[in-house]
């Protein structure tokens, strides 16, 4: 007996309806990327292992899917490592390639490899799948899409201003109101650590601060002290535990708090420039908020940090994020190439849009009308009309077999096709078509032009 087919854990099949909805979101993201001047690139689904390994830290290296060498992959295996079963050391001799873990490192490789062909500043977008050997759980998969937009070759803060506008434009087109674009700055966090005399514990400090909304003020202070940060140092940043007010008020509070830190004040001025200009230009639906606890990607980002929260009515993690990095390509030998980028979380955005019932009814993978097949002559008559309707951009199809009409209508119902077009001898004689609304049951006898207009307007 054949075993029941299955797919690997952490991967998914998508139905026609799900694919249509995902493509709807992707198309909105893509069209806005292009409106903002970003150009598309694509990179291979797998890279040389040396391109990826060592770029994401020890944890990231563990989650990279390695590809076994073609043919007899053990032929060049290190005998000693094979004998001792040292898998981590054995990997390099049996696997020279790996599936991409994200789009950022391949992009850095692309920029370095094609630097003589690229016109800088280079605005690129990329919408492709990535793979991570993570433990699958709700909202976390081993195969998923990333939708990234980055600018490299410019340190201008106008790029950050435009990226905030880009987030707002996409979520406005998706009908998502109440999205919050959180912003912070790595220099601000470094300045805070400097002011309290804990620069050597920057990561410990910010990781604890980032948990403020989860474990509260007491929990954060306890964790900081456990990490070796003195109580007197923590007392100096007491204002951070009740950091409220408008963006302007928050920036002024930071200016006072960081008055003795040159690095911190640089971060404050960068935030002031970005926030002031975004507020002057205005946003459609999103809200911009300064969040001093935001500390994502500290080993990576050097300036602005972004994270996007969904509407408060939806229980979901961040649906986007990004930031400024001053040396994206340095890992491949091209120094001083500053960049800034953002990413959209396609899968989480899908869940939010679905939960809020924001997908338009027109988003469908099904046809608008099914031509009923009464026989060879009628089918040919119908296909002549179908050819013209498709040329007009209308999704229509002919039922392939001249079976019982009831079965054809049943097929349309299961496919949720809203209309049937009936062509019998009477319609062929009068050069008309009988259009039946399969929801209301209403029937209309129409000539071709009227049929086309009716389907275009449906």
XYZ file of C-alpha atoms in Angstrom:
458
model
C 0.000 0.000 0.000
C 1.408 3.410 -1.013
C 2.227 5.756 1.877
C 0.088 8.842 2.324
C 1.733 11.865 0.651
C 2.848 14.744 2.846
C 4.953 17.908 2.770
C 7.914 18.832 5.003
C 7.125 20.487 8.332
C 7.191 24.248 8.131
C 6.077 24.374 4.483
C 2.606 24.939 3.053
C 0.429 24.288 0.042
C -1.674 27.255 -1.066
C -5.128 26.884 -2.619
C -6.147 28.969 -5.661
C -8.078 31.340 -3.355
C -5.079 31.756 -1.030
C -2.683 32.348 -3.925
C -5.029 35.012 -5.344
C -5.049 36.829 -1.996
C -1.274 36.583 -1.594
C -0.773 37.903 -5.124
C -3.131 40.786 -4.336
C -0.909 41.833 -1.414
C 2.304 41.280 -3.384
C 1.001 43.342 -6.299
C 0.179 46.277 -4.003
C 3.624 46.094 -2.386
C 5.332 45.743 -5.779
C 3.451 48.639 -7.394
C 4.360 50.942 -4.512
C 7.998 49.840 -4.593
C 8.063 50.902 -8.240
C 6.209 54.188 -7.586
C 8.985 55.070 -5.153
C 11.684 54.344 -7.734
C 12.852 50.920 -6.547
C 14.073 48.504 -9.228
C 13.557 44.736 -9.065
C 16.365 42.216 -8.822
C 16.340 38.474 -8.209
C 19.071 36.275 -6.800
C 19.409 32.449 -6.876
C 17.483 30.399 -4.354
C 20.818 28.936 -3.234
C 24.225 30.528 -2.763
C 27.730 29.268 -2.168
C 27.938 28.275 1.499
C 30.816 30.686 2.124
C 28.531 33.567 1.064
C 26.021 32.798 3.811
C 27.934 31.119 6.634
C 29.233 33.377 9.381
C 26.957 36.292 8.432
C 24.087 35.637 10.856
C 25.875 34.554 14.014
C 26.086 31.061 15.471
C 22.295 30.666 15.727
C 21.780 31.778 12.128
C 24.449 29.373 10.833
C 22.605 26.531 12.536
C 19.348 27.463 10.778
C 20.785 27.577 7.250
C 19.637 24.686 5.044
C 22.759 23.046 3.594
C 22.664 21.306 0.204
C 24.609 18.071 -0.199
C 27.140 18.056 -3.046
C 25.964 16.365 -6.235
C 26.861 12.750 -6.904
C 28.872 10.859 -4.295
C 28.942 13.638 -1.719
C 31.046 11.526 0.657
C 33.854 11.115 -1.894
C 35.600 14.303 -0.705
C 34.527 14.006 2.916
C 37.175 14.494 5.579
C 37.843 10.968 6.764
C 38.766 11.968 10.325
C 35.615 14.079 10.764
C 33.514 11.307 9.223
C 35.021 8.708 11.549
C 34.518 10.866 14.651
C 31.026 11.926 13.528
C 31.884 15.629 13.934
C 28.977 16.851 11.814
C 29.715 20.587 12.059
C 33.267 20.085 10.822
C 32.171 17.516 8.215
C 29.608 19.854 6.626
C 32.111 22.004 4.706
C 33.522 18.964 2.886
C 30.160 17.501 1.824
C 28.145 20.700 1.208
C 29.349 23.641 -0.880
C 25.957 25.337 -1.318
C 23.028 26.397 0.882
C 19.491 27.773 0.513
C 19.344 31.524 1.111
C 18.472 32.473 4.683
C 17.349 36.016 3.871
C 17.475 38.525 0.999
C 19.921 40.953 2.608
C 23.189 39.019 2.455
C 22.561 37.883 -1.152
C 21.818 41.553 -1.946
C 25.140 42.591 -0.404
C 26.872 39.946 -2.520
C 25.006 41.202 -5.599
C 26.076 44.820 -5.014
C 29.747 43.875 -4.620
C 29.723 41.516 -7.597
C 27.959 44.021 -9.893
C 29.319 47.293 -8.450
C 30.719 48.403 -11.818
C 27.319 47.994 -13.492
C 25.200 49.629 -10.780
C 24.305 53.314 -10.726
C 24.498 54.524 -7.120
C 22.484 55.343 -5.102
C 20.891 52.021 -6.000
C 17.250 51.490 -5.040
C 16.397 47.803 -5.239
C 13.397 45.689 -4.297
C 13.204 41.935 -4.052
C 10.213 39.651 -3.449
C 11.364 36.031 -3.180
C 11.168 33.040 -0.823
C 13.777 32.284 1.841
C 14.389 29.159 3.924
C 15.254 28.640 7.577
C 15.628 25.340 9.446
C 13.642 26.785 12.351
C 11.209 24.992 14.644
C 7.811 25.457 12.951
C 5.087 27.142 15.001
C 2.148 29.483 14.461
C 3.241 32.325 12.189
C 6.742 30.847 11.755
C 7.608 28.712 8.761
C 10.667 27.096 7.206
C 9.814 28.497 3.786
C 8.378 31.995 3.475
C 8.496 35.116 1.312
C 10.349 38.322 2.106
C 9.465 41.632 0.460
C 12.446 43.979 0.819
C 13.245 47.489 -0.405
C 16.737 48.960 0.152
C 18.749 51.998 -0.909
C 22.545 51.673 -0.931
C 25.156 54.301 -1.668
C 23.567 57.232 0.178
C 23.637 58.440 3.782
C 20.805 60.926 3.207
C 18.076 60.830 5.848
C 15.523 61.704 3.158
C 15.632 57.968 2.386
C 14.281 57.192 5.876
C 11.553 59.805 5.378
C 10.515 58.143 2.109
C 10.571 54.660 3.622
C 8.065 55.784 6.269
C 5.915 57.138 3.437
C 6.320 53.847 1.568
C 5.012 51.882 4.541
C 2.059 54.272 4.791
C 1.298 54.007 1.055
C 1.222 50.196 1.070
C -0.971 49.880 4.159
C -3.289 52.602 2.859
C -3.769 50.687 -0.408
C -4.487 47.530 1.600
C -7.162 49.391 3.569
C -5.279 48.872 6.839
C -5.957 51.778 9.196
C -4.369 52.150 12.616
C -0.969 50.725 11.682
C 1.830 52.128 13.871
C 5.296 52.699 12.391
C 7.655 52.644 15.368
C 11.018 54.376 15.007
C 14.155 54.495 17.147
C 17.873 54.967 16.554
C 20.837 52.765 17.402
C 22.884 55.863 18.324
C 20.234 56.815 20.895
C 20.474 53.390 22.523
C 24.288 53.574 22.507
C 24.051 57.047 24.054
C 21.771 55.840 26.834
C 24.183 53.013 27.665
C 27.044 55.533 27.632
C 25.252 57.976 29.959
C 24.687 55.285 32.582
C 28.233 53.973 32.252
C 27.201 50.644 30.769
C 28.482 50.864 27.179
C 30.001 47.407 27.553
C 26.539 46.062 28.377
C 24.637 47.748 25.528
C 23.108 44.499 24.275
C 22.058 43.332 27.770
C 20.576 46.762 28.524
C 18.572 47.092 25.315
C 17.383 43.466 25.243
C 15.946 43.973 28.735
C 14.452 47.386 27.826
C 12.808 45.841 24.762
C 10.745 43.627 27.115
C 9.125 46.574 28.940
C 5.645 45.949 27.487
C 5.892 42.227 28.346
C 7.407 42.059 31.840
C 6.863 45.614 33.098
C 9.196 48.092 34.784
C 9.998 45.823 37.725
C 10.842 42.878 35.502
C 13.098 44.974 33.272
C 15.007 46.460 36.219
C 15.445 43.006 37.747
C 16.828 41.592 34.492
C 19.213 44.540 34.087
C 20.573 44.062 37.600
C 20.989 40.337 36.974
C 23.097 41.274 33.931
C 25.390 43.338 36.135
C 23.970 46.830 35.530
C 24.115 48.835 38.766
C 20.959 50.182 40.440
C 22.406 53.727 40.307
C 22.836 53.383 36.526
C 19.274 52.182 36.082
C 18.014 55.124 38.173
C 19.551 57.551 35.655
C 17.222 56.289 32.932
C 14.063 56.253 35.046
C 12.290 58.544 32.479
C 12.455 55.715 29.929
C 10.019 53.630 31.965
C 7.242 56.176 31.473
C 8.219 57.629 28.123
C 4.997 59.216 26.919
C 3.929 62.284 24.976
C 4.021 63.443 21.369
C 7.013 62.708 19.152
C 8.215 66.292 19.627
C 7.960 65.960 23.427
C 9.762 62.600 23.390
C 12.612 63.998 21.289
C 13.027 66.886 23.753
C 13.113 64.443 26.681
C 15.828 62.471 24.897
C 17.817 65.654 24.247
C 17.905 66.298 28.007
C 18.626 62.690 28.924
C 21.472 62.414 26.417
C 22.950 65.896 26.803
C 26.311 64.421 27.847
C 26.551 61.878 25.010
C 27.798 63.051 21.621
C 26.756 59.776 19.999
C 23.326 59.889 21.611
C 22.689 63.468 20.494
C 23.573 62.517 16.903
C 20.823 59.916 17.102
C 18.391 62.461 18.545
C 19.061 64.885 15.681
C 18.569 62.113 13.112
C 15.234 61.235 14.715
C 14.274 64.908 14.802
C 14.981 65.310 11.075
C 13.032 62.201 10.071
C 10.043 62.767 12.361
C 9.746 66.513 11.673
C 9.698 66.013 7.923
C 7.314 63.050 8.025
C 4.893 65.089 10.142
C 5.157 68.099 7.817
C 4.522 65.930 4.745
C 1.741 63.998 6.489
C 0.673 60.350 6.452
C -2.582 58.898 5.101
C -3.436 56.131 7.548
C -0.370 55.052 9.493
C 0.798 56.622 12.754
C 4.488 57.375 13.364
C 5.647 56.862 16.952
C 9.027 57.176 18.656
C 9.642 54.035 20.730
C 12.858 54.160 22.776
C 12.461 50.490 23.762
C 12.715 49.371 20.127
C 16.009 47.498 19.837
C 15.751 45.080 16.898
C 18.859 44.102 14.907
C 21.382 45.794 17.194
C 24.285 43.816 15.788
C 23.293 45.032 12.354
C 21.719 48.486 12.352
C 23.733 51.654 12.939
C 21.118 54.414 12.658
C 17.326 54.466 12.346
C 15.414 51.346 13.380
C 11.853 50.639 12.184
C 9.187 48.209 13.302
C 5.551 48.159 12.176
C 2.735 47.091 14.493
C -0.695 46.066 13.135
C -3.932 47.762 14.260
C -4.505 47.315 18.005
C -7.657 45.286 17.319
C -5.513 42.444 15.936
C -3.351 40.223 18.134
C -0.265 39.845 15.963
C 3.457 40.556 16.123
C 5.220 43.070 13.908
C 4.253 43.127 10.215
C 7.351 44.937 8.994
C 10.732 46.231 10.049
C 14.069 47.592 8.933
C 16.718 50.211 9.504
C 19.950 51.950 8.521
C 23.215 49.995 8.175
C 26.492 51.780 7.470
C 28.490 48.882 6.090
C 26.249 46.391 4.308
C 28.882 45.269 1.792
C 31.898 45.322 4.138
C 31.456 41.583 4.729
C 32.441 41.098 1.091
C 35.269 43.634 1.008
C 33.483 46.755 -0.294
C 33.780 49.261 2.562
C 31.768 52.387 3.415
C 28.649 51.490 1.450
C 25.838 52.847 3.632
C 22.311 51.644 3.123
C 18.838 51.664 4.602
C 15.989 49.260 3.991
C 12.635 47.956 5.109
C 10.797 44.675 4.813
C 7.118 43.706 4.690
C 5.979 40.539 6.486
C 3.785 39.013 3.768
C 2.433 36.098 5.812
C 1.494 38.201 8.830
C 0.016 40.947 6.662
C -2.132 38.255 4.996
C -3.422 37.083 8.399
C -4.204 40.661 9.490
C -6.024 41.548 6.247
C -7.941 38.254 6.456
C -8.937 38.775 10.102
C -10.172 42.296 9.373
C -12.050 41.065 6.274
C -10.289 43.584 4.024
C -9.786 41.460 0.924
C -12.034 42.814 -1.863
C -14.620 40.375 -3.181
C -13.053 40.788 -6.613
C -9.849 39.095 -5.369
C -10.450 35.637 -6.726
C -8.644 32.981 -8.697
C -11.879 31.828 -10.339
C -13.449 32.760 -13.668
C -16.192 35.350 -14.024
C -18.303 33.148 -16.258
C -18.566 29.520 -17.378
C -19.833 28.811 -20.895
C -22.115 25.779 -20.796
C -21.183 23.081 -23.316
C -24.154 21.682 -25.288
C -22.108 20.024 -28.025
C -19.417 20.602 -30.648
C -21.248 23.282 -32.673
C -22.333 25.262 -29.620
C -18.873 24.935 -28.046
C -17.200 26.406 -31.134
C -19.694 29.301 -31.163
C -18.969 29.902 -27.493
C -15.187 29.752 -27.938
C -15.327 32.491 -30.575
C -16.926 34.768 -27.963
C -14.557 33.518 -25.246
C -11.576 34.480 -27.390
C -12.823 38.071 -27.675
C -13.771 38.307 -23.988
C -10.310 37.144 -22.909
C -8.765 39.744 -25.222
C -10.788 42.320 -23.265
C -9.251 41.057 -20.000
C -12.249 39.044 -18.818
C -11.663 35.659 -17.170
C -13.997 33.150 -18.832
C -13.865 29.469 -19.698
C -15.749 26.722 -21.495
C -16.768 23.529 -19.698
C -14.754 20.973 -21.694
C -17.317 18.147 -21.893
C -20.876 18.136 -23.205
C -22.236 16.387 -20.114
C -25.511 16.943 -18.276
C -26.200 20.654 -17.803
C -26.909 20.099 -14.100
C -23.375 18.782 -13.618
C -21.918 21.846 -15.371
C -23.907 24.215 -13.161
C -22.777 22.222 -10.122
C -19.159 22.658 -11.266
C -19.662 26.444 -11.519
C -21.205 26.502 -8.047
C -18.301 24.590 -6.464
C -15.822 26.883 -8.220
C -17.856 29.927 -7.062
C -18.112 31.192 -10.625
C -20.815 33.888 -10.477
C -22.188 33.652 -14.052
C -23.045 31.020 -16.638
C -23.346 31.748 -20.344
C -25.833 29.535 -22.147
C -25.570 29.059 -25.887
C -28.106 26.809 -27.565
C -29.604 26.669 -31.088
C -31.891 29.667 -30.387
C -28.966 31.857 -29.262
C -26.871 30.827 -32.268
C -29.724 31.698 -34.641
C -30.279 35.130 -33.067
C -26.540 35.727 -32.527
C -27.105 36.265 -28.787
C -26.029 34.816 -25.448
C -28.082 33.964 -22.381
C -26.287 35.292 -19.282
C -27.421 33.708 -16.022
C -26.520 35.162 -12.628
C -25.863 32.030 -10.546
C -26.438 33.890 -7.278
C -29.745 35.666 -8.007
C -30.961 33.354 -10.793
C -31.637 36.333 -13.089
C -31.262 35.650 -16.838
C -30.654 38.147 -19.654
C -30.512 37.630 -23.408
C -27.665 39.807 -24.695
C -25.693 40.478 -27.856
C -21.908 40.161 -27.602
C -21.176 43.809 -26.761
C -23.797 43.829 -24.018
C -22.420 40.526 -22.685
C -18.922 42.014 -22.548
C -20.154 45.142 -20.765
C -22.121 43.069 -18.247
C -19.080 40.915 -17.400
C -16.735 43.913 -17.266
C -19.086 45.583 -14.810
C -19.523 42.521 -12.606
